[in-house]
Coordinates of C-alpha atoms in Angstrom, one line a residue:
Chain E
X13 CA 23.1 -7.2 -39.9
X14 CA 22.5 -4.7 -42.8
X15 CA 20.9 -6.4 -45.7
X16 CA 21.0 -9.9 -44.1
X17 CA 18.2 -12.1 -45.3
X18 CA 18.3 -14.6 -42.4
X19 CA 15.1 -16.5 -42.1
X20 CA 12.8 -15.0 -39.6
X21 CA 12.0 -17.0 -36.5
X22 CA 8.6 -18.1 -35.5
X23 CA 8.7 -15.7 -32.6
X24 CA 9.4 -12.7 -34.8
X25 CA 6.6 -13.7 -37.2
X26 CA 4.1 -14.0 -34.3
X27 CA 5.3 -10.6 -32.9
X28 CA 4.8 -9.0 -36.3
X29 CA 1.3 -10.4 -36.8
X30 CA -1.5 -8.1 -35.8
X31 CA -1.4 -8.1 -32.0
X32 CA -5.2 -7.7 -31.9
X33 CA -5.6 -11.1 -33.7
X34 CA -3.7 -12.9 -30.9
X35 CA -5.7 -11.1 -28.3
X36 CA -9.0 -11.9 -30.1
X37 CA -8.0 -15.6 -30.2
X38 CA -7.3 -15.6 -26.5
X39 CA -10.5 -13.8 -25.6
X40 CA -12.5 -16.2 -27.8
X41 CA -10.9 -19.2 -26.2
X42 CA -11.5 -17.8 -22.8
X43 CA -15.2 -17.0 -23.6
X44 CA -15.7 -20.5 -25.0
X45 CA -14.1 -22.2 -21.9
X46 CA -16.0 -20.1 -19.3
X47 CA -19.2 -20.2 -21.4
X48 CA -19.0 -24.0 -21.4
X49 CA -18.3 -24.1 -17.6
X50 CA -21.1 -21.7 -16.7
X51 CA -23.7 -23.4 -18.9
X52 CA -22.7 -26.8 -17.5
X53 CA -23.0 -25.6 -13.9
X54 CA -26.4 -23.9 -14.5
X55 CA -27.6 -26.9 -16.4
X56 CA -26.7 -29.1 -13.3
X57 CA -28.4 -26.7 -10.8
X58 CA -31.5 -26.5 -12.8
X59 CA -31.8 -30.3 -13.1
X60 CA -30.7 -30.6 -16.7
X61 CA -32.9 -28.5 -19.0
X62 CA -30.2 -28.4 -21.7
X63 CA -28.8 -31.9 -21.4
X64 CA -29.5 -34.6 -18.8
X65 CA -27.3 -34.1 -15.7
X66 CA -24.0 -36.0 -16.2
X67 CA -24.4 -36.1 -20.0
X68 CA -22.3 -34.0 -22.4
X69 CA -24.1 -31.3 -24.5
X70 CA -23.0 -33.1 -27.7
X71 CA -23.2 -36.8 -28.2
X72 CA -19.7 -38.3 -28.2
X73 CA -20.7 -40.7 -31.0
X74 CA -21.7 -37.7 -33.2
X75 CA -18.4 -36.1 -32.5
X76 CA -16.5 -39.3 -33.4
X77 CA -18.3 -39.7 -36.7
X78 CA -17.9 -36.0 -37.6
X79 CA -14.2 -36.2 -36.9
X80 CA -13.9 -39.5 -38.9
X81 CA -15.5 -37.8 -41.9
X82 CA -12.6 -35.3 -42.1
X83 CA -9.6 -37.0 -43.7
X84 CA -6.9 -35.2 -41.5
X85 CA -8.8 -35.7 -38.2
X86 CA -9.9 -39.3 -38.6
X87 CA -6.9 -40.5 -36.5
X88 CA -8.0 -38.6 -33.4
X89 CA -11.7 -39.2 -33.7
X90 CA -11.8 -41.6 -30.8
X91 CA -9.8 -39.2 -28.6
X92 CA -12.1 -36.3 -29.4
X93 CA -15.1 -38.4 -28.5
X94 CA -13.4 -39.3 -25.2
X95 CA -12.8 -35.6 -24.4
X96 CA -16.4 -34.8 -25.0
X97 CA -17.4 -37.7 -22.9
X98 CA -15.4 -36.3 -20.0
X99 CA -16.8 -32.7 -20.2
X100 CA -19.6 -33.1 -17.6
X101 CA -17.2 -34.6 -15.0
X102 CA -14.6 -31.9 -15.7
X103 CA -17.1 -29.1 -15.4
X104 CA -18.4 -30.5 -12.1
X105 CA -14.9 -30.9 -10.7
X106 CA -13.9 -27.4 -11.9
X107 CA -16.8 -25.9 -9.9
X108 CA -15.3 -27.0 -6.6
X109 CA -11.8 -26.1 -7.7
X110 CA -13.0 -22.5 -8.5
X111 CA -15.0 -22.2 -5.3
X112 CA -12.3 -23.6 -3.0
X113 CA -9.7 -21.4 -4.6
X114 CA -11.8 -18.2 -4.7
X115 CA -13.2 -18.5 -1.2
X116 CA -9.9 -19.5 0.4
X117 CA -8.1 -16.7 -1.4
X118 CA -10.5 -14.0 -0.2
X119 CA -10.7 -15.3 3.3
X120 CA -7.0 -15.7 3.4
X121 CA -6.5 -12.2 2.3
X122 CA -8.4 -10.8 5.2
X123 CA -6.2 -12.8 7.6
X124 CA -3.0 -11.9 5.7
X125 CA -3.4 -8.2 5.8
X126 CA -3.4 -8.0 9.6
X127 CA -0.6 -10.5 9.7
X128 CA 1.5 -8.4 7.4
X129 CA 0.8 -5.2 9.3
X130 CA 1.5 -6.9 12.6
X131 CA 4.7 -8.2 11.3
X132 CA 5.9 -4.8 10.2
X133 CA 4.5 -2.5 12.8
X134 CA 3.7 -4.7 15.8
X135 CA 5.9 -5.7 18.7
X136 CA 4.5 -8.7 20.4
X137 CA 2.1 -9.3 17.6
X138 CA 5.1 -9.3 15.2
X139 CA 6.3 -12.4 16.9
X140 CA 2.9 -14.0 16.8
X141 CA 2.6 -13.2 13.1
X142 CA 6.1 -14.6 12.4
X143 CA 5.4 -17.7 14.3
X144 CA 2.1 -18.3 12.5
X145 CA 3.7 -17.6 9.1
X146 CA 6.7 -19.9 9.7
X147 CA 4.6 -22.7 11.1
X148 CA 2.2 -22.7 8.2
X149 CA 4.8 -22.2 5.5
X150 CA 7.2 -24.6 7.1
X151 CA 5.0 -27.7 7.2
X152 CA 3.5 -29.6 4.3
X153 CA 0.1 -28.4 3.2
X154 CA -1.1 -31.9 2.8
X155 CA -0.1 -32.6 6.4
X156 CA -2.1 -29.6 7.5
X157 CA -5.1 -30.9 5.6
X158 CA -4.8 -34.3 7.1
X159 CA -4.6 -32.8 10.6
X160 CA -7.8 -30.9 10.0
X161 CA -9.6 -33.8 8.3
X162 CA -8.4 -37.0 10.0
X163 CA -6.8 -35.6 13.2
X164 CA -9.5 -33.1 14.2
X165 CA -12.3 -34.7 12.2
X166 CA -13.6 -31.2 11.4
X167 CA -15.9 -32.5 8.7
X168 CA -18.1 -33.9 11.4
X169 CA -18.4 -30.5 13.1
X170 CA -19.4 -28.3 10.2
X171 CA -22.1 -25.9 11.5
X172 CA -25.7 -26.9 10.4
X173 CA -26.1 -23.6 8.6
X174 CA -23.1 -24.4 6.3
X175 CA -23.8 -28.1 6.0
X176 CA -25.3 -29.2 2.6
X177 CA -24.0 -26.1 0.7
X178 CA -21.5 -28.4 -1.1
X179 CA -21.9 -32.1 -2.1
X180 CA -19.8 -33.0 0.9
X181 CA -19.1 -31.1 4.1
X182 CA -15.4 -31.9 3.8
X183 CA -15.2 -29.0 1.2
X184 CA -15.5 -26.6 4.2
X185 CA -12.5 -28.4 5.8
X186 CA -10.5 -27.9 2.6
X187 CA -11.5 -24.2 2.4
X188 CA -10.4 -23.8 6.0
X189 CA -7.1 -25.5 5.3
X190 CA -6.3 -23.4 2.2
X191 CA -7.4 -20.2 3.9
X192 CA -5.1 -20.7 6.9
X193 CA -2.2 -21.9 4.7
X194 CA -2.7 -19.3 2.0
X195 CA -2.9 -16.5 4.5
X196 CA 0.6 -17.2 5.6
X197 CA 1.9 -17.0 2.0
X198 CA -0.2 -14.0 1.2
X199 CA 1.1 -12.3 4.3
X200 CA 4.6 -12.7 3.1
X201 CA 3.9 -11.0 -0.2
X202 CA 2.0 -8.2 1.5
X203 CA 4.6 -7.7 4.1
X204 CA 7.2 -7.1 1.5
X205 CA 5.0 -4.5 -0.1
X206 CA 4.2 -2.8 3.2
X207 CA 7.9 -2.6 4.0
X208 CA 8.5 -0.9 0.7
X209 CA 6.2 2.0 1.4
X210 CA 8.3 5.0 2.3
X211 CA 8.4 5.8 6.0
X212 CA 7.7 9.4 5.4
X213 CA 4.2 8.4 4.3
X214 CA 3.2 7.2 7.8
X215 CA 5.0 10.2 9.4
X216 CA 2.9 12.6 7.2
X217 CA -0.2 10.7 8.2
X218 CA 0.7 11.0 11.9
X219 CA 1.5 14.7 11.4
X220 CA -2.1 15.5 10.3
X221 CA -3.5 13.8 13.4
X222 CA -4.2 10.3 12.1
X223 CA -3.5 7.6 14.6
X224 CA -0.9 4.9 13.7
X225 CA -3.7 2.4 12.8
X226 CA -5.5 5.1 10.7
X227 CA -2.2 6.0 8.9
X228 CA -1.7 2.4 8.1
X229 CA -5.3 1.9 6.9
X230 CA -5.6 5.1 4.9
X231 CA -2.1 5.7 3.7
X232 CA 0.2 2.7 3.8
X233 CA -2.2 -0.1 2.8
X234 CA -3.7 1.5 -0.3
X235 CA -0.1 1.8 -1.6
X236 CA 1.2 -1.5 -0.3
X237 CA -1.7 -3.5 -1.7
X238 CA -1.1 -2.0 -5.1
X239 CA 2.6 -2.8 -4.9
X240 CA 1.7 -6.4 -3.9
X241 CA -0.5 -7.2 -6.8
X242 CA 2.1 -8.7 -9.2
X243 CA 3.7 -11.0 -6.6
X244 CA 0.4 -11.7 -4.9
X245 CA -0.9 -13.1 -8.2
X246 CA 1.7 -15.9 -7.7
X247 CA -0.2 -17.0 -4.6
X248 CA -3.5 -17.0 -6.6
X249 CA -1.9 -19.1 -9.3
X250 CA -0.3 -21.5 -6.8
X251 CA -3.6 -21.9 -4.9
X252 CA -5.4 -22.9 -8.0
X253 CA -3.0 -25.8 -8.4
X254 CA -2.6 -26.6 -4.7
X255 CA -6.3 -26.9 -4.4
X256 CA -5.9 -30.3 -6.1
X257 CA -4.6 -31.5 -2.7
X258 CA -8.2 -31.3 -1.5
X259 CA -8.7 -34.5 -3.5
X260 CA -6.6 -36.3 -0.9
X261 CA -9.2 -35.6 1.7
X262 CA -11.9 -36.8 -0.6
X263 CA -13.1 -33.5 -1.9
X264 CA -14.4 -34.3 -5.4
X265 CA -12.7 -31.3 -7.1
X266 CA -11.1 -31.3 -10.6
X267 CA -8.1 -33.4 -9.8
X268 CA -10.1 -36.0 -7.8
X269 CA -12.6 -36.4 -10.6
X270 CA -10.0 -36.7 -13.3
X271 CA -8.0 -39.2 -11.2
X272 CA -11.1 -41.3 -10.8
X273 CA -11.7 -41.4 -14.5
X274 CA -8.1 -42.3 -15.2
X275 CA -8.3 -45.2 -12.8
X276 CA -11.5 -46.4 -14.3
X277 CA -10.5 -46.1 -17.9
X278 CA -6.7 -46.6 -17.6
X279 CA -6.3 -43.7 -20.1
X280 CA -3.9 -41.9 -17.8
X281 CA -2.0 -39.9 -20.4
X282 CA -5.1 -38.6 -22.1
X283 CA -6.9 -37.8 -18.8
X284 CA -4.0 -36.0 -17.2
X285 CA -3.2 -34.0 -20.4
X286 CA -6.7 -32.8 -20.4
X287 CA -6.5 -32.1 -16.6
X288 CA -3.3 -30.1 -17.3
X289 CA -5.1 -28.1 -20.0
X290 CA -7.9 -27.3 -17.6
X291 CA -5.6 -26.0 -14.9
X292 CA -3.7 -24.0 -17.5
X293 CA -6.9 -22.3 -18.6
X294 CA -7.8 -21.5 -15.0
X295 CA -4.3 -20.1 -14.3
X296 CA -4.3 -18.0 -17.5
X297 CA -7.6 -16.6 -16.6
X298 CA -6.4 -15.7 -13.1
X299 CA -3.2 -14.0 -14.3
X300 CA -5.0 -12.1 -17.0
X301 CA -7.7 -11.1 -14.5
X302 CA -5.1 -9.8 -12.1
X303 CA -3.3 -7.9 -14.9
X304 CA -6.6 -6.1 -15.5
X305 CA -7.0 -5.4 -11.8
X306 CA -3.5 -4.0 -11.7
X307 CA -4.2 -1.7 -14.7
X308 CA -7.5 -0.7 -13.2
X309 CA -6.2 0.5 -9.9
X310 CA -2.9 1.9 -11.3
X311 CA -2.0 5.4 -10.1
X312 CA 0.6 7.5 -11.9
X313 CA 4.0 7.2 -10.5
X314 CA 3.1 4.5 -8.0
X315 CA 4.8 1.1 -8.1
X316 CA 7.6 -0.3 -10.1
X317 CA 5.1 -2.2 -12.4
X318 CA 4.0 1.2 -13.8
X319 CA 7.4 1.8 -15.3
X320 CA 6.8 -0.3 -18.4
Chain P
X11 CA 14.6 39.9 25.8
X12 CA 11.0 39.2 26.4
X13 CA 9.9 35.7 25.3
X14 CA 6.5 35.1 23.7
X15 CA 4.4 32.6 25.5
X16 CA 2.1 31.2 22.8
X17 CA 4.7 28.6 22.1
X18 CA 7.3 28.3 24.8
X19 CA 10.2 25.9 24.6
X20 CA 12.0 25.7 28.0
X21 CA 15.2 23.7 28.6
X22 CA 14.4 21.0 26.2
X23 CA 17.0 18.2 26.0
X24 CA 16.9 15.0 23.9
X25 CA 19.3 12.1 23.5
X26 CA 19.5 9.4 20.9
X27 CA 21.1 6.6 22.9
X28 CA 24.2 8.2 24.4
X29 CA 24.3 11.0 22.0
X30 CA 22.7 14.3 23.1
X31 CA 21.0 16.0 20.2
X32 CA 19.3 18.8 22.1
X33 CA 20.8 20.5 25.1
X34 CA 18.5 22.8 27.1
X35 CA 17.0 24.6 24.2
X36 CA 14.8 27.5 25.1
X37 CA 12.9 30.1 23.0
X38 CA 9.4 31.5 22.8
X39 CA 7.0 32.9 20.3
X40 CA 3.9 35.0 20.4
X41 CA 0.8 34.4 18.3
X42 CA 1.5 35.5 14.7
X43 CA 5.3 35.4 15.2
X44 CA 7.7 33.8 12.7
X45 CA 10.7 32.2 14.2
X46 CA 13.4 30.7 12.0
X47 CA 15.8 28.0 13.3
X48 CA 19.2 28.1 11.6
X49 CA 22.3 26.1 12.1
X50 CA 24.6 23.5 10.5
X51 CA 23.3 20.1 9.6
X52 CA 23.1 17.9 12.6
X53 CA 22.7 20.8 14.9
X54 CA 19.3 19.5 16.1
X55 CA 17.0 22.0 14.3
X56 CA 14.7 19.4 12.7
X57 CA 14.7 17.3 15.9
X58 CA 13.6 20.5 17.8
X59 CA 10.9 21.1 15.3
X60 CA 9.6 17.5 15.6
X61 CA 9.6 17.7 19.4
X62 CA 6.9 20.4 19.1
X63 CA 4.4 18.0 17.5
X64 CA 5.9 15.0 19.2
X65 CA 7.1 13.2 16.1
X66 CA 10.2 13.1 18.2
X67 CA 10.1 12.8 22.0
X68 CA 12.1 15.2 24.2
X69 CA 13.3 13.6 27.4
X70 CA 13.7 16.8 29.5
X71 CA 12.3 20.2 29.6
X72 CA 8.9 21.7 28.8
X73 CA 7.1 22.8 25.7
X74 CA 3.8 24.7 26.1
X75 CA 1.5 25.6 23.3
X76 CA -1.3 28.1 24.1
X77 CA -0.7 27.3 27.8
X78 CA -1.0 23.5 27.4
X79 CA 2.0 21.3 28.2
X80 CA 2.9 19.4 25.1
X81 CA 5.3 16.9 26.6
X82 CA 2.9 15.7 29.3
X83 CA 2.1 12.0 29.1
X84 CA -1.6 13.0 29.3
X85 CA -1.4 15.0 26.1
X86 CA -3.5 13.6 23.3
X87 CA -0.9 13.5 20.6
X88 CA -3.3 13.2 17.8
X89 CA -5.3 16.2 19.1
X90 CA -2.0 18.2 19.3
X91 CA -1.1 17.3 15.8
X92 CA -4.5 18.5 14.6
X93 CA -3.5 21.9 15.8
X94 CA 0.0 21.9 14.6
X95 CA 0.6 21.7 10.8
X96 CA 3.8 20.3 9.5
X97 CA 5.6 20.7 6.1
X98 CA 8.4 18.2 5.3
X99 CA 11.6 18.6 3.4
X100 CA 10.8 15.6 1.2
X101 CA 7.1 16.7 0.9
X102 CA 5.8 13.2 1.9
X103 CA 2.7 13.6 -0.1
X104 CA 0.4 10.6 0.0
X105 CA 1.6 8.9 -3.2
X106 CA -1.7 7.2 -4.0
X107 CA -3.9 10.3 -3.6
X108 CA -4.5 13.2 -6.0
X109 CA -3.6 16.7 -4.8
X110 CA -7.2 17.2 -3.6
X111 CA -7.2 13.8 -2.0
X112 CA -4.0 14.6 -0.1
X113 CA -5.4 17.8 1.3
X114 CA -8.9 16.3 2.0
X115 CA -7.7 13.2 3.9
X116 CA -7.2 15.1 7.2
X117 CA -10.4 17.0 7.2
X118 CA -12.3 13.9 6.2
X119 CA -10.8 11.3 8.5
X120 CA -9.5 13.5 11.4
X121 CA -12.0 16.3 11.5
X122 CA -14.9 14.2 10.4
X123 CA -16.1 16.4 7.6
X124 CA -18.3 14.8 4.9
X125 CA -16.7 13.8 1.6
X126 CA -18.0 16.9 -0.1
X127 CA -17.1 19.3 2.6
X128 CA -13.6 17.9 2.8
X129 CA -13.2 18.1 -1.0
X130 CA -14.4 21.7 -1.0
X131 CA -12.1 22.7 1.8
X132 CA -9.2 21.0 0.0
X133 CA -10.0 22.8 -3.2
X134 CA -10.0 26.1 -1.3
X135 CA -6.7 25.4 0.2
X136 CA -5.2 24.4 -3.1
X137 CA -6.4 27.6 -4.6
X138 CA -4.8 29.5 -1.7
X139 CA -1.4 28.0 -2.7
X140 CA -2.0 28.7 -6.4
X141 CA -2.9 25.1 -7.5
X142 CA -6.5 25.5 -8.4
X143 CA -5.8 24.0 -11.8
X144 CA -4.0 20.8 -10.4
X145 CA -6.7 19.4 -8.1
X146 CA -6.7 16.0 -9.7
X147 CA -3.0 15.6 -10.4
X148 CA -1.1 12.9 -8.6
X149 CA 2.1 13.8 -6.8
X150 CA 4.2 12.1 -9.4
X151 CA 2.7 14.4 -12.0
X152 CA 3.6 17.6 -10.2
X153 CA 6.9 19.5 -10.0
X154 CA 8.7 19.6 -6.7
X155 CA 7.5 23.1 -6.1
X156 CA 4.0 22.2 -6.8
X157 CA 4.3 19.1 -4.5
X158 CA 5.5 21.2 -1.7
X159 CA 2.7 23.7 -2.1
X160 CA 0.2 20.7 -1.9
X161 CA 2.1 19.8 1.3
X162 CA 1.5 23.3 2.7
X163 CA -2.2 23.2 1.6
X164 CA -2.5 19.8 3.3
X165 CA -1.3 21.2 6.6
X166 CA -3.4 24.4 6.3
X167 CA -6.6 22.4 5.7
X168 CA -6.5 21.4 9.3
X169 CA -6.7 25.0 10.3
X170 CA -3.7 24.8 12.5
X171 CA -2.7 27.4 15.1
X172 CA 1.0 26.8 14.5
X173 CA 2.8 25.7 11.3
X174 CA 6.1 23.9 11.4
X175 CA 8.3 24.0 8.3
X176 CA 11.1 21.5 8.2
X177 CA 13.5 22.7 5.5
X178 CA 10.7 23.2 3.0
X179 CA 12.8 24.2 0.1
X180 CA 16.0 22.1 0.6
X181 CA 14.9 19.3 -1.7
X182 CA 13.9 21.7 -4.5
X183 CA 15.7 22.8 -7.6
X184 CA 16.7 26.4 -7.3
X185 CA 14.2 27.7 -9.8
X186 CA 11.4 26.1 -7.8
X187 CA 12.3 27.6 -4.5
X188 CA 10.7 31.0 -5.2
X189 CA 7.1 29.7 -5.6
X190 CA 7.2 27.9 -2.2
X191 CA 8.7 30.9 -0.4
X192 CA 6.1 33.1 -2.0
X193 CA 3.3 31.0 -0.5
X194 CA 5.1 31.1 2.8
X195 CA 5.4 34.8 2.7
X196 CA 1.7 35.1 2.0
X197 CA 1.0 33.0 5.1
X198 CA 3.2 35.4 7.1
X199 CA 1.2 38.3 5.8
X200 CA -2.0 36.5 6.9
X201 CA -0.6 36.4 10.4
X202 CA 0.1 32.6 10.6
X203 CA 2.4 31.6 13.5
X204 CA 5.3 29.8 11.9
X205 CA 8.3 28.0 13.2
X206 CA 10.7 27.4 10.2
X207 CA 13.9 25.5 9.8
X208 CA 15.6 26.7 6.7
X209 CA 18.8 27.7 5.0
X210 CA 17.1 30.5 3.1
X211 CA 18.7 33.4 4.9
X212 CA 17.1 36.1 2.7
X213 CA 13.7 34.6 3.6
X214 CA 14.6 34.6 7.3
X215 CA 15.9 38.2 7.1
X216 CA 12.7 39.4 5.4
X217 CA 10.0 37.7 7.5
X218 CA 11.4 36.4 10.8
X219 CA 10.6 38.1 14.1
X220 CA 13.3 36.1 15.7
X221 CA 16.2 33.9 14.4
X222 CA 17.5 31.1 16.6
X223 CA 21.0 29.8 15.8
X224 CA 21.5 26.2 17.0
X225 CA 24.8 24.4 17.0
X226 CA 25.5 21.0 18.6
X227 CA 22.0 20.9 20.0
X228 CA 22.5 24.2 21.9
X229 CA 21.1 27.7 21.3
X230 CA 24.2 29.6 20.6
X231 CA 22.5 32.9 19.9
X232 CA 19.1 34.3 19.2
X233 CA 17.6 37.6 18.3
X234 CA 15.9 39.7 15.7
X235 CA 17.3 39.0 12.2
X236 CA 18.9 42.4 11.6
X237 CA 20.8 41.9 14.9
X238 CA 21.8 38.3 14.4
X239 CA 22.7 38.7 10.7
X240 CA 24.4 42.1 10.9
X241 CA 26.0 42.1 14.4
X242 CA 26.2 38.5 15.7
X243 CA 27.5 38.5 19.2
X244 CA 29.0 35.0 19.1
X245 CA 31.9 34.1 17.0
X246 CA 30.4 30.8 15.9
X247 CA 27.3 32.5 14.6
X248 CA 29.4 34.8 12.5
X249 CA 31.5 31.9 11.1
X250 CA 28.3 29.9 10.2
X251 CA 26.7 32.9 8.5
X252 CA 29.9 33.5 6.5
X253 CA 30.0 29.9 5.4
X254 CA 26.4 30.1 4.3
X255 CA 27.0 33.4 2.5
X256 CA 29.9 32.0 0.6
X257 CA 27.6 29.4 -1.0
X258 CA 25.1 32.0 -2.2

């Protein structure tokens, strides 16, 4: 292609641009998004010192007239005002989405690690682990939630100590459902990573007098969990989106709230586009966060992800 | 010949399924002795070594270490391994730990030393193998020879009364073998009791008190190195030594 003057593609131009500019833009967008969420949540908990609870921080009318004053933006002035009007509902729903995802992920992790270890190193427990994993992965998540909510009516038996933490006790049922289900998926990712740790590692652990369990804990898991991070991030991302199923058992999380607004206003396209953008922002945050974690815990020579 | 009785291996046999890999192997060592196991690959040398710290289970025979039966079902295997250090052909360094972390793990978690004590002991052992300047390097940042020296330091940090070496130089580039053998020689000089599987015949000749030639899971011949290397009694021993020599 010597001397060719073919027009450069958009991708090339973006790639050539100062990479720190793109990064800066992403960080700024993230800070704006999370800043708005946190301020909204705090505002609600404190009873509305910044704006009355349920009201946007900026008056939708003001936004509409501001947009209308700019020639190019006049056409979308009404839409902009609608988005602003939605912000309190979105922030409120996102709170539950974040909590359900975060708590379920962490609780699921502590179930998943023993499941994965049992699967690789256990005998009888390997079968138990396999049975659990296949059952939970092989049946629809929504069906599992329905069994917990409608079938077992667990919302009625939330312990008094936990009751009232969330607007509705059913949130606990959702967390339980996602924990049990997510544990099965997480276990599969972690199992793969545990299997990829060289057998000589555990032998060396045994040879200095560590028991099998100690060798797994001190030698195998620190390596396996690092290997698992990139694929485990998938489960994190899935869970953010799957958490929308909690809406089907009446948990007022992000999807449930947005769906309510859409039904009330009939503005389905606008509402679900905004909803999509919200989930996208959450997912991007999660994957960027896990990238940071991955870099943070990296050890020279450990894991294929270090080869880049 | 008189057998030592610090480590005494008597009629040890082992099968993997139908295949017999050890056939009534016997030898003995005194405290401070160096015994070298030689033999073609698949002759059972490594398996024999692993039976001593029960990484492999012998089905018949007896192994006593310092008077205690190793093969008894009542033996605390973890306790046994605390007293028997092992160095592997493929190093098997803990990939997520620095050199000092590798060496400190046993003292910390098995011997129950404090974090600082364990680190200090690890640093001392690494200095002993000439790696005082690599304490914080990770295995992937070290050469093969350096990794194997960390492996030796890791075993030494448990203050073992017997050291097992399973082909410690076989995975190394030729120019890196010397530094590992040098460390091993220094251990011999300090009076460490060592059972070594190796193909380094010059090392065996120089430091071994006894050389045991294994073939097909049997002890074909054993004796002091000068006798076994210069005047082997069995024809198979001679053939094996010639084959090895032609590679050097």
